[in-house]
């Protein structure tokens, strides 16, 4: 239990997928204009990464490793992730059309979000069992959600500040993300 907690804290805060590993930057910067859409994207990412961790770890453990075809991990993991994102997209379109419209093009981008594939490959590389893979996947997605919601909140506040014209838009967002990355380095003393 202690090991799972350490993996969860490490994945969510210390080795934050966006702020320390720089994976998933596209949706992080693109969907972080409003807290509501950032929270929706975070929820979708939590669902996809957690479920992808479960499915890819199960496939890896019971099919790829016993058959000795671990060289197919990347291809299989990409196919699984693509299917899961399609499922999430259909679900959101049917049950939450406003969130589906707000996420726009960024929802299909979860398929190409390197954070999702990165988690699946990290789980396989570290030889995590299925439970540990799911915990790691959930923690990574939670860390992504925390960081995207924080950035969205900051961006909403920055909108009303007096900013030099040369820093408006993307430059101030990148500076803010860099400062957040530095702040998250403070969590490294936890574990």
PDB file of C-alpha atoms in Angstrom:
ATOM      1  CA  UNK A   1       0.000   0.000   0.000  1.00  0.00           C
ATOM      2  CA  UNK A   2       2.857   2.363   0.835  1.00  0.00           C
ATOM      3  CA  UNK A   3       4.461   1.690  -2.564  1.00  0.00           C
ATOM      4  CA  UNK A   4       1.206   2.512  -4.369  1.00  0.00           C
ATOM      5  CA  UNK A   5       0.890   5.777  -2.441  1.00  0.00           C
ATOM      6  CA  UNK A   6       4.476   6.723  -3.286  1.00  0.00           C
ATOM      7  CA  UNK A   7       3.877   5.955  -6.976  1.00  0.00           C
ATOM      8  CA  UNK A   8       0.666   8.004  -6.927  1.00  0.00           C
ATOM      9  CA  UNK A   9       2.239  11.054  -5.276  1.00  0.00           C
ATOM     10  CA  UNK A  10       5.305  10.792  -7.452  1.00  0.00           C
ATOM     11  CA  UNK A  11       3.294  10.533 -10.661  1.00  0.00           C
ATOM     12  CA  UNK A  12       0.799  13.277  -9.825  1.00  0.00           C
ATOM     13  CA  UNK A  13       3.039  15.918  -8.293  1.00  0.00           C
ATOM     14  CA  UNK A  14       6.764  15.203  -8.380  1.00  0.00           C
ATOM     15  CA  UNK A  15       6.991  13.820 -11.930  1.00  0.00           C
ATOM     16  CA  UNK A  16       3.990  15.698 -13.280  1.00  0.00           C
ATOM     17  CA  UNK A  17       3.483  14.551 -16.843  1.00  0.00           C
ATOM     18  CA  UNK A  18       3.089  18.089 -18.183  1.00  0.00           C
ATOM     19  CA  UNK A  19       5.317  20.177 -15.959  1.00  0.00           C
ATOM     20  CA  UNK A  20       8.325  17.895 -15.548  1.00  0.00           C
ATOM     21  CA  UNK A  21       8.109  15.403 -18.412  1.00  0.00           C
ATOM     22  CA  UNK A  22       6.614  17.891 -20.926  1.00  0.00           C
ATOM     23  CA  UNK A  23       4.161  15.358 -22.345  1.00  0.00           C
ATOM     24  CA  UNK A  24       0.666  16.460 -23.301  1.00  0.00           C
ATOM     25  CA  UNK A  25       1.591  20.095 -23.915  1.00  0.00           C
ATOM     26  CA  UNK A  26      -0.856  20.588 -26.830  1.00  0.00           C
ATOM     27  CA  UNK A  27      -4.086  20.093 -24.851  1.00  0.00           C
ATOM     28  CA  UNK A  28      -2.445  21.680 -21.791  1.00  0.00           C
ATOM     29  CA  UNK A  29      -1.939  24.962 -23.630  1.00  0.00           C
ATOM     30  CA  UNK A  30      -4.920  24.734 -25.983  1.00  0.00           C
ATOM     31  CA  UNK A  31      -7.733  23.873 -23.592  1.00  0.00           C
ATOM     32  CA  UNK A  32      -6.612  25.938 -20.608  1.00  0.00           C
ATOM     33  CA  UNK A  33      -8.414  29.164 -21.499  1.00  0.00           C
ATOM     34  CA  UNK A  34     -11.417  28.492 -19.239  1.00  0.00           C
ATOM     35  CA  UNK A  35     -11.574  26.473 -16.031  1.00  0.00           C
ATOM     36  CA  UNK A  36     -14.757  24.666 -17.133  1.00  0.00           C
ATOM     37  CA  UNK A  37     -13.269  23.324 -20.349  1.00  0.00           C
ATOM     38  CA  UNK A  38      -9.987  22.531 -18.582  1.00  0.00           C
ATOM     39  CA  UNK A  39     -11.884  20.519 -15.965  1.00  0.00           C
ATOM     40  CA  UNK A  40     -13.793  18.709 -18.712  1.00  0.00           C
ATOM     41  CA  UNK A  41     -10.577  17.877 -20.541  1.00  0.00           C
ATOM     42  CA  UNK A  42      -9.035  16.753 -17.264  1.00  0.00           C
ATOM     43  CA  UNK A  43     -11.979  14.447 -16.622  1.00  0.00           C
ATOM     44  CA  UNK A  44     -11.723  12.971 -20.110  1.00  0.00           C
ATOM     45  CA  UNK A  45      -7.965  12.482 -19.700  1.00  0.00           C
ATOM     46  CA  UNK A  46      -8.453  10.837 -16.286  1.00  0.00           C
ATOM     47  CA  UNK A  47     -10.941   8.419 -17.790  1.00  0.00           C
ATOM     48  CA  UNK A  48      -8.848   7.644 -20.884  1.00  0.00           C
ATOM     49  CA  UNK A  49      -5.482   7.271 -19.152  1.00  0.00           C
ATOM     50  CA  UNK A  50      -6.854   5.179 -16.287  1.00  0.00           C
ATOM     51  CA  UNK A  51      -8.790   2.883 -18.609  1.00  0.00           C
ATOM     52  CA  UNK A  52      -5.879   2.759 -21.084  1.00  0.00           C
ATOM     53  CA  UNK A  53      -3.535   1.775 -18.247  1.00  0.00           C
ATOM     54  CA  UNK A  54      -5.878  -1.053 -17.252  1.00  0.00           C
ATOM     55  CA  UNK A  55      -6.411  -2.364 -20.771  1.00  0.00           C
ATOM     56  CA  UNK A  56      -2.811  -1.999 -22.002  1.00  0.00           C
ATOM     57  CA  UNK A  57      -1.401  -3.569 -18.854  1.00  0.00           C
ATOM     58  CA  UNK A  58      -3.826  -6.473 -19.145  1.00  0.00           C
ATOM     59  CA  UNK A  59      -2.984  -7.000 -22.825  1.00  0.00           C
ATOM     60  CA  UNK A  60       0.723  -6.731 -22.085  1.00  0.00           C
ATOM     61  CA  UNK A  61       0.579  -9.149 -19.150  1.00  0.00           C
ATOM     62  CA  UNK A  62      -1.664 -11.815 -20.671  1.00  0.00           C
ATOM     63  CA  UNK A  63      -0.969 -11.596 -24.411  1.00  0.00           C
ATOM     64  CA  UNK A  64       2.188  -9.754 -25.455  1.00  0.00           C
ATOM     65  CA  UNK A  65       4.625 -11.028 -22.813  1.00  0.00           C
ATOM     66  CA  UNK A  66       3.519 -14.712 -22.909  1.00  0.00           C
ATOM     67  CA  UNK A  67       3.662 -14.739 -26.719  1.00  0.00           C
ATOM     68  CA  UNK A  68       7.038 -13.004 -26.720  1.00  0.00           C
ATOM     69  CA  UNK A  69       5.843 -10.180 -28.957  1.00  0.00           C
ATOM     70  CA  UNK A  70       6.584  -7.221 -26.679  1.00  0.00           C
ATOM     71  CA  UNK A  71       8.024  -5.414 -29.710  1.00  0.00           C
ATOM     72  CA  UNK A  72       4.384  -4.820 -30.714  1.00  0.00           C
ATOM     73  CA  UNK A  73       3.628  -2.840 -27.523  1.00  0.00           C
ATOM     74  CA  UNK A  74       3.672   0.586 -29.129  1.00  0.00           C
ATOM     75  CA  UNK A  75       1.387  -0.407 -32.007  1.00  0.00           C
ATOM     76  CA  UNK A  76      -1.058  -2.268 -29.763  1.00  0.00           C
ATOM     77  CA  UNK A  77      -1.093   0.528 -27.194  1.00  0.00           C
ATOM     78  CA  UNK A  78      -1.808   3.148 -29.875  1.00  0.00           C
ATOM     79  CA  UNK A  79      -4.740   1.098 -31.199  1.00  0.00           C
ATOM     80  CA  UNK A  80      -6.175   0.634 -27.694  1.00  0.00           C
ATOM     81  CA  UNK A  81      -5.848   4.349 -26.933  1.00  0.00           C
ATOM     82  CA  UNK A  82      -7.487   5.321 -30.234  1.00  0.00           C
ATOM     83  CA  UNK A  83     -10.439   3.047 -29.511  1.00  0.00           C
ATOM     84  CA  UNK A  84     -10.850   4.404 -25.988  1.00  0.00           C
ATOM     85  CA  UNK A  85     -10.785   8.009 -27.182  1.00  0.00           C
ATOM     86  CA  UNK A  86     -13.437   7.219 -29.788  1.00  0.00           C
ATOM     87  CA  UNK A  87     -15.564   5.736 -27.003  1.00  0.00           C
ATOM     88  CA  UNK A  88     -15.116   8.862 -24.857  1.00  0.00           C
ATOM     89  CA  UNK A  89     -15.897  11.122 -27.818  1.00  0.00           C
ATOM     90  CA  UNK A  90     -19.124   9.253 -28.608  1.00  0.00           C
ATOM     91  CA  UNK A  91     -20.113   9.267 -24.928  1.00  0.00           C
ATOM     92  CA  UNK A  92     -19.540  13.017 -24.537  1.00  0.00           C
ATOM     93  CA  UNK A  93     -21.308  13.803 -27.811  1.00  0.00           C
ATOM     94  CA  UNK A  94     -24.361  11.868 -26.662  1.00  0.00           C
ATOM     95  CA  UNK A  95     -24.496  12.764 -22.944  1.00  0.00           C
ATOM     96  CA  UNK A  96     -22.721  16.161 -22.644  1.00  0.00           C
ATOM     97  CA  UNK A  97     -22.989  18.016 -25.970  1.00  0.00           C
ATOM     98  CA  UNK A  98     -21.941  21.379 -24.502  1.00  0.00           C
ATOM     99  CA  UNK A  99     -18.685  19.944 -23.150  1.00  0.00           C
ATOM    100  CA  UNK A 100     -18.171  18.093 -26.427  1.00  0.00           C
ATOM    101  CA  UNK A 101     -18.508  21.385 -28.333  1.00  0.00           C
ATOM    102  CA  UNK A 102     -16.271  23.249 -25.850  1.00  0.00           C
ATOM    103  CA  UNK A 103     -13.466  20.697 -26.175  1.00  0.00           C
ATOM    104  CA  UNK A 104     -13.721  20.810 -29.956  1.00  0.00           C
ATOM    105  CA  UNK A 105     -10.683  19.517 -31.782  1.00  0.00           C
ATOM    106  CA  UNK A 106      -8.796  18.826 -28.564  1.00  0.00           C
ATOM    107  CA  UNK A 107     -10.880  15.775 -27.704  1.00  0.00           C
ATOM    108  CA  UNK A 108      -9.643  13.748 -30.685  1.00  0.00           C
ATOM    109  CA  UNK A 109      -6.169  15.032 -29.853  1.00  0.00           C
ATOM    110  CA  UNK A 110      -6.224  12.832 -26.740  1.00  0.00           C
ATOM    111  CA  UNK A 111      -5.554  10.019 -29.196  1.00  0.00           C
ATOM    112  CA  UNK A 112      -2.275  11.627 -30.159  1.00  0.00           C
ATOM    113  CA  UNK A 113      -1.605  12.949 -26.661  1.00  0.00           C
ATOM    114  CA  UNK A 114       1.812  11.548 -25.958  1.00  0.00           C
ATOM    115  CA  UNK A 115       1.008  11.520 -22.224  1.00  0.00           C
ATOM    116  CA  UNK A 116      -1.470   8.661 -22.719  1.00  0.00           C
ATOM    117  CA  UNK A 117       0.993   6.551 -24.685  1.00  0.00           C
ATOM    118  CA  UNK A 118       3.795   7.612 -22.352  1.00  0.00           C
ATOM    119  CA  UNK A 119       1.955   6.239 -19.330  1.00  0.00           C
ATOM    120  CA  UNK A 120       1.230   2.920 -21.045  1.00  0.00           C
ATOM    121  CA  UNK A 121       4.861   2.540 -22.110  1.00  0.00           C
ATOM    122  CA  UNK A 122       6.155   3.613 -18.676  1.00  0.00           C
ATOM    123  CA  UNK A 123       3.952   1.002 -17.019  1.00  0.00           C
ATOM    124  CA  UNK A 124       5.343  -1.673 -19.328  1.00  0.00           C
ATOM    125  CA  UNK A 125       8.932  -0.454 -18.974  1.00  0.00           C
ATOM    126  CA  UNK A 126       8.727  -0.483 -15.170  1.00  0.00           C
ATOM    127  CA  UNK A 127       7.067  -3.940 -15.238  1.00  0.00           C
ATOM    128  CA  UNK A 128       4.146  -2.685 -13.168  1.00  0.00           C
ATOM    129  CA  UNK A 129       1.429  -5.197 -12.436  1.00  0.00           C
ATOM    130  CA  UNK A 130      -2.148  -4.364 -13.422  1.00  0.00           C
ATOM    131  CA  UNK A 131      -3.092  -2.666 -10.126  1.00  0.00           C
ATOM    132  CA  UNK A 132       0.074  -0.589 -10.020  1.00  0.00           C
ATOM    133  CA  UNK A 133      -0.450   0.389 -13.677  1.00  0.00           C
ATOM    134  CA  UNK A 134      -3.965   1.605 -12.963  1.00  0.00           C
ATOM    135  CA  UNK A 135      -2.837   3.562  -9.890  1.00  0.00           C
ATOM    136  CA  UNK A 136       0.027   5.112 -11.862  1.00  0.00           C
ATOM    137  CA  UNK A 137      -2.262   5.949 -14.787  1.00  0.00           C
ATOM    138  CA  UNK A 138      -4.860   7.550 -12.528  1.00  0.00           C
ATOM    139  CA  UNK A 139      -2.203   9.561 -10.680  1.00  0.00           C
ATOM    140  CA  UNK A 140      -0.597  10.796 -13.898  1.00  0.00           C
ATOM    141  CA  UNK A 141      -4.005  11.855 -15.221  1.00  0.00           C
ATOM    142  CA  UNK A 142      -4.826  13.527 -11.910  1.00  0.00           C
ATOM    143  CA  UNK A 143      -1.546  15.441 -12.113  1.00  0.00           C
ATOM    144  CA  UNK A 144      -2.436  16.513 -15.656  1.00  0.00           C
ATOM    145  CA  UNK A 145      -5.855  17.656 -14.456  1.00  0.00           C
ATOM    146  CA  UNK A 146      -4.420  19.599 -11.517  1.00  0.00           C
ATOM    147  CA  UNK A 147      -1.933  21.395 -13.738  1.00  0.00           C
ATOM    148  CA  UNK A 148      -4.404  22.230 -16.526  1.00  0.00           C
ATOM    149  CA  UNK A 149      -6.999  23.570 -14.068  1.00  0.00           C
ATOM    150  CA  UNK A 150      -4.346  25.658 -12.298  1.00  0.00           C
ATOM    151  CA  UNK A 151      -3.171  27.102 -15.607  1.00  0.00           C
ATOM    152  CA  UNK A 152      -6.761  27.825 -16.667  1.00  0.00           C
ATOM    153  CA  UNK A 153      -7.446  29.649 -13.407  1.00  0.00           C
ATOM    154  CA  UNK A 154      -4.291  31.709 -13.797  1.00  0.00           C
ATOM    155  CA  UNK A 155      -5.123  32.477 -17.438  1.00  0.00           C
ATOM    156  CA  UNK A 156      -8.587  33.689 -16.454  1.00  0.00           C
ATOM    157  CA  UNK A 157      -7.009  36.073 -13.915  1.00  0.00           C
ATOM    158  CA  UNK A 158      -4.259  37.206 -16.313  1.00  0.00           C
ATOM    159  CA  UNK A 159      -6.901  38.209 -18.843  1.00  0.00           C
ATOM    160  CA  UNK A 160      -7.806  41.229 -16.709  1.00  0.00           C
ATOM    161  CA  UNK A 161      -4.216  42.322 -15.986  1.00  0.00           C
ATOM    162  CA  UNK A 162      -2.238  44.976 -17.751  1.00  0.00           C
ATOM    163  CA  UNK A 163       0.342  43.025 -19.749  1.00  0.00           C
ATOM    164  CA  UNK A 164       2.935  44.382 -22.148  1.00  0.00           C
ATOM    165  CA  UNK A 165       1.748  43.938 -25.749  1.00  0.00           C
ATOM    166  CA  UNK A 166       4.772  41.806 -26.621  1.00  0.00           C
ATOM    167  CA  UNK A 167       3.844  39.314 -23.903  1.00  0.00           C
ATOM    168  CA  UNK A 168       0.110  39.010 -24.606  1.00  0.00           C
ATOM    169  CA  UNK A 169      -1.191  35.655 -25.734  1.00  0.00           C
ATOM    170  CA  UNK A 170       1.149  32.687 -26.016  1.00  0.00           C
ATOM    171  CA  UNK A 171       4.271  34.300 -24.492  1.00  0.00           C
ATOM    172  CA  UNK A 172       2.648  34.989 -21.116  1.00  0.00           C
ATOM    173  CA  UNK A 173       1.036  31.541 -21.120  1.00  0.00           C
ATOM    174  CA  UNK A 174       4.413  29.887 -21.724  1.00  0.00           C
ATOM    175  CA  UNK A 175       6.039  32.015 -19.014  1.00  0.00           C
ATOM    176  CA  UNK A 176       3.238  31.041 -16.630  1.00  0.00           C
ATOM    177  CA  UNK A 177       3.641  27.346 -17.480  1.00  0.00           C
ATOM    178  CA  UNK A 178       7.390  27.643 -16.888  1.00  0.00           C
ATOM    179  CA  UNK A 179       6.826  29.236 -13.499  1.00  0.00           C
ATOM    180  CA  UNK A 180       4.352  26.476 -12.641  1.00  0.00           C
ATOM    181  CA  UNK A 181       6.977  23.882 -13.596  1.00  0.00           C
ATOM    182  CA  UNK A 182       9.459  25.563 -11.263  1.00  0.00           C
ATOM    183  CA  UNK A 183       6.862  25.626  -8.482  1.00  0.00           C
ATOM    184  CA  UNK A 184       6.126  21.917  -8.958  1.00  0.00           C
ATOM    185  CA  UNK A 185       9.840  21.195  -8.485  1.00  0.00           C
ATOM    186  CA  UNK A 186       9.180  22.024  -4.837  1.00  0.00           C
ATOM    187  CA  UNK A 187       7.233  18.763  -4.538  1.00  0.00           C
ATOM    188  CA  UNK A 188      10.410  16.765  -5.169  1.00  0.00           C
ATOM    189  CA  UNK A 189      11.190  16.820  -1.458  1.00  0.00           C
ATOM    190  CA  UNK A 190       8.002  14.875  -0.660  1.00  0.00           C
ATOM    191  CA  UNK A 191       9.346  11.509  -1.752  1.00  0.00           C
TER     192      UNK A 191
END
